[in-house]
Amino acid sequence: MYEHLTVVKHPLIQHKLTLMRDETTPTNHFRQLLREISQLLAYEVTRELPMENQRIKTPMQEMDAPVLAGRKLALVSILRAGNGLLDGVLELIPSARVGFVGLYRDEETLEPVQYYFKVPEALEDRLVIAVDPMLATGNSSVAAIDLLKKAGARDIRFMCLLAAPEGVARMKEAHPDVPIITAALDEKLNDKGYIVPGLGDAGDRMFGTK
Ligand code: URA
C-alpha cells in the first residue's frame, strides 16, 4: 500500500530533474526530459496494479502468464502542463483511457477556475492516475480530484514532478485517500505561489511560451 507521499529517488530521475531545473535547458530538451521522467514515475505509480493469469502458448508450450487485470486504467491530465506527463505515460500504457481537466489559476487569488472537464466512462471501476507536474498550493489539484470523485472515481493516484510541502499538506487534508507520487519535495512556495527552488513555470518551459 502507498504512503500518502512517495518521493521516487531513483538516480536517473534525480539526474534528469536537475537538468530540467537548470534555467539554460531549452524547451525541446525540457520536454524530452519530462517525457522520460514521466515513464520512470509511471513505473512506480503502477507498481501494484492487479494481475491475473492468461493461458497462452509460447513456441515451446502452454503456460499461464500474467497480464493486467480489470478495466483499462484512466490517465487524467490536468491542463495544460499535465499533458507533458501524459504523453510519456501513454507511450508506456497505450491502452489507457484518457481524460482532461481544464483548470487555470487565477493569478491574484491563486484559486482554480474550471474551463473543461471530459473523462472516460465508468471511472468507478478504474484506477485513475491524475497527472500535473507541479503540486504547488494544491488548490487546483484538490479541485481536480474533487471533480474526479464527483464523476465516480474511487481509486485515484496523483503523479507530479515537483511538490511543495504546502501542496502536500493541502492534498492530505482534502484527499487523504489519494497517494501522491513525485520526483522531489521542494522547500516552499514563494509569495506568487511558485515552487522554490522549483523549475519555474512548467507549462511555459515545456511549450516555449512567455
Ligand atoms: N506551477 C508552475 O508551473 N510552477 C510552479 O512553481 C508552481 C505552479
Coordinates of C-alpha atoms and ligand atoms in Angstrom, one line a residue:
M1 CA 0.0 0.0 0.0
Y2 CA 1.2 3.5 -0.8
E3 CA 2.1 6.2 1.8
H4 CA 0.4 9.5 1.3
L5 CA 3.6 10.8 -0.2
T6 CA 6.2 8.9 -2.2
V7 CA 9.3 10.6 -3.4
V8 CA 11.0 8.5 -6.1
K9 CA 14.7 8.9 -5.5
H10 CA 15.9 6.9 -8.4
P11 CA 19.2 8.3 -9.7
L12 CA 18.0 8.5 -13.3
I13 CA 15.0 10.6 -12.2
Q14 CA 17.1 12.8 -10.0
H15 CA 19.7 13.5 -12.7
K16 CA 17.1 14.3 -15.3
L17 CA 15.2 16.5 -12.9
T18 CA 18.4 18.5 -12.2
L19 CA 18.7 19.1 -16.0
M20 CA 15.1 20.2 -16.1
R21 CA 15.5 22.7 -13.2
D22 CA 18.5 24.3 -14.9
E23 CA 17.3 27.5 -16.5
T24 CA 19.6 27.1 -19.5
T25 CA 17.8 23.9 -20.6
P26 CA 16.0 24.6 -23.8
T27 CA 12.3 23.8 -24.5
N28 CA 12.9 20.7 -26.6
H29 CA 15.3 19.1 -24.1
F30 CA 12.9 20.1 -21.2
R31 CA 10.0 18.3 -22.9
Q32 CA 12.1 15.2 -23.7
L33 CA 13.3 15.0 -20.1
L34 CA 9.7 15.4 -18.8
R35 CA 8.6 12.5 -21.0
E36 CA 11.5 10.3 -19.8
I37 CA 10.8 11.1 -16.1
S38 CA 7.1 10.5 -16.6
Q39 CA 7.8 7.0 -17.7
L40 CA 10.1 6.3 -14.7
L41 CA 7.4 7.7 -12.4
A42 CA 4.7 5.7 -14.1
Y43 CA 6.7 2.6 -13.4
E44 CA 6.4 3.4 -9.7
V45 CA 2.8 4.5 -9.8
T46 CA 1.7 1.3 -11.4
R47 CA 3.8 -1.0 -9.3
E48 CA 0.8 -2.6 -7.5
L49 CA -1.7 -2.9 -10.4
P50 CA -3.7 -6.1 -10.0
M51 CA -2.7 -9.0 -12.3
E52 CA -4.4 -12.2 -13.5
N53 CA -3.2 -15.2 -15.4
Q54 CA -4.0 -15.8 -19.0
R55 CA -3.5 -19.1 -20.8
I56 CA -1.1 -18.6 -23.7
K57 CA 1.1 -20.8 -25.9
T58 CA 4.7 -20.0 -26.3
P59 CA 6.6 -21.6 -29.2
M60 CA 7.6 -24.2 -26.6
Q61 CA 4.4 -25.0 -24.6
E62 CA 1.3 -23.7 -23.0
M63 CA 1.6 -21.6 -19.8
D64 CA -0.4 -19.4 -17.5
A65 CA 1.1 -15.9 -17.9
P66 CA 0.4 -12.7 -16.0
V67 CA -1.5 -9.9 -17.6
L68 CA -3.1 -6.7 -16.2
A69 CA -6.5 -7.4 -14.7
G70 CA -9.7 -5.4 -14.8
R71 CA -10.7 -2.3 -16.7
K72 CA -8.2 -0.2 -18.5
L73 CA -6.8 2.5 -16.3
A74 CA -7.6 6.1 -16.8
L75 CA -5.0 8.8 -17.1
V76 CA -6.3 12.3 -16.4
S77 CA -4.2 15.3 -17.4
I78 CA -4.7 18.5 -15.5
L79 CA -4.3 21.0 -18.3
R80 CA -2.2 22.3 -19.7
A81 CA 1.1 21.3 -18.0
G82 CA -0.3 17.8 -17.3
N83 CA 0.0 17.0 -21.0
G84 CA 3.8 16.9 -20.7
L85 CA 3.5 14.0 -18.2
L86 CA 0.6 12.4 -20.0
D87 CA 2.4 11.8 -23.3
G88 CA 5.2 9.7 -21.7
V89 CA 2.8 7.6 -19.6
L90 CA 0.6 6.9 -22.6
E91 CA 3.6 5.6 -24.5
L92 CA 4.1 3.1 -21.7
I93 CA 0.4 2.3 -21.2
P94 CA -1.0 2.8 -24.7
S95 CA -4.4 1.2 -23.9
A96 CA -5.1 3.6 -21.1
R97 CA -8.2 5.7 -21.4
V98 CA -7.6 9.5 -21.2
G99 CA -9.4 12.4 -19.6
F100 CA -8.7 16.1 -19.3
V101 CA -9.5 18.6 -16.5
G102 CA -9.1 22.2 -17.5
L103 CA -8.3 24.5 -14.6
Y104 CA -6.4 27.7 -14.7
R105 CA -5.0 29.5 -11.7
D106 CA -6.3 33.0 -11.0
E107 CA -3.0 34.8 -10.6
E108 CA -4.4 37.1 -7.9
T109 CA -6.4 34.7 -5.7
L110 CA -4.4 31.6 -6.8
E111 CA -7.8 29.8 -6.8
P112 CA -8.5 27.3 -9.6
V113 CA -11.1 28.2 -12.2
Q114 CA -12.6 25.3 -14.3
Y115 CA -13.0 25.6 -18.0
Y116 CA -13.0 22.0 -19.3
F117 CA -13.9 18.5 -18.0
K118 CA -14.0 15.3 -20.1
V119 CA -13.2 11.9 -18.6
P120 CA -13.7 8.2 -19.6
E121 CA -16.8 6.4 -18.6
A122 CA -17.0 4.0 -15.6
L123 CA -14.3 5.8 -13.6
E124 CA -15.5 3.9 -10.5
D125 CA -14.1 0.7 -12.0
R126 CA -10.7 2.1 -13.0
L127 CA -7.5 3.1 -11.4
V128 CA -7.3 6.8 -12.1
I129 CA -3.9 8.5 -12.4
A130 CA -4.2 12.2 -12.3
V131 CA -1.1 14.0 -13.7
D132 CA 0.2 17.5 -13.2
P133 CA 3.9 18.3 -13.0
M134 CA 3.7 20.9 -10.2
L135 CA 1.9 20.4 -6.9
A136 CA 2.2 24.0 -5.6
T137 CA -0.6 25.4 -3.4
G138 CA -2.6 22.3 -4.1
N139 CA -5.7 24.3 -4.9
S140 CA -6.0 23.1 -8.5
S141 CA -5.0 19.5 -7.6
V142 CA -7.7 19.4 -4.9
A143 CA -10.3 20.9 -7.2
A144 CA -9.4 18.4 -9.9
I145 CA -9.6 15.4 -7.5
D146 CA -13.0 16.8 -6.3
L147 CA -14.3 16.7 -9.8
L148 CA -12.9 13.2 -10.5
K149 CA -14.6 11.9 -7.3
K150 CA -17.9 13.6 -8.3
A151 CA -17.6 11.7 -11.6
G152 CA -17.3 8.4 -9.7
A153 CA -13.5 7.9 -9.3
R154 CA -12.7 5.9 -6.1
D155 CA -9.1 4.8 -6.6
I156 CA -7.0 7.8 -7.5
R157 CA -3.3 8.4 -7.6
F158 CA -1.7 11.8 -8.1
M159 CA 1.5 11.9 -10.1
C160 CA 3.7 15.0 -10.2
L161 CA 7.2 16.1 -10.9
L162 CA 7.7 18.5 -8.0
A163 CA 5.7 19.0 -4.8
A164 CA 5.8 21.9 -2.3
P165 CA 5.1 21.0 1.4
E166 CA 2.1 23.4 1.3
G167 CA 0.5 21.5 -1.6
V168 CA 1.2 18.1 0.0
A169 CA -0.5 19.2 3.3
R170 CA -3.5 20.6 1.4
M171 CA -4.0 17.4 -0.5
K172 CA -3.6 15.3 2.6
E173 CA -6.2 17.4 4.3
A174 CA -8.7 17.3 1.4
H175 CA -8.0 13.9 -0.1
P176 CA -6.1 11.7 2.4
D177 CA -7.1 8.6 0.3
V178 CA -5.1 9.8 -2.7
P179 CA -1.4 8.9 -2.7
I180 CA 1.0 11.4 -4.2
I181 CA 4.0 10.2 -6.2
T182 CA 6.6 12.8 -7.0
A183 CA 10.2 13.1 -8.1
A184 CA 11.1 15.7 -5.4
L185 CA 9.7 17.5 -2.4
D186 CA 11.0 21.1 -2.6
E187 CA 11.5 23.7 0.1
K188 CA 8.5 26.0 -0.1
L189 CA 6.3 28.3 -2.2
N190 CA 7.2 31.9 -2.9
D191 CA 4.7 34.7 -2.5
K192 CA 3.4 34.2 -6.0
G193 CA 2.7 30.5 -5.4
Y194 CA 5.7 29.2 -7.3
I195 CA 7.7 26.3 -6.0
V196 CA 11.2 27.2 -4.9
P197 CA 13.8 26.2 -5.8
G198 CA 11.5 24.6 -8.4
L199 CA 11.9 25.0 -12.1
G200 CA 9.8 28.0 -13.0
D201 CA 6.6 27.8 -14.9
A202 CA 6.3 24.2 -16.1
G203 CA 3.8 25.0 -18.9
D204 CA 5.9 27.8 -20.2
R205 CA 9.0 25.8 -20.2
M206 CA 7.5 22.8 -21.9
F207 CA 5.6 24.7 -24.5
G208 CA 8.1 27.6 -25.0
T209 CA 5.6 30.3 -24.2
K210 CA 6.5 33.6 -22.5
Ligands
URA1 N1 3.1 26.0 -11.5 C1 4.3 26.0 -12.1 O1 4.4 25.8 -13.3 N2 5.4 26.3 -11.4 C2 5.3 26.5 -10.1 O2 6.4 26.7 -9.5 C3 4.1 26.4 -9.4 C4 3.0 26.2 -10.2

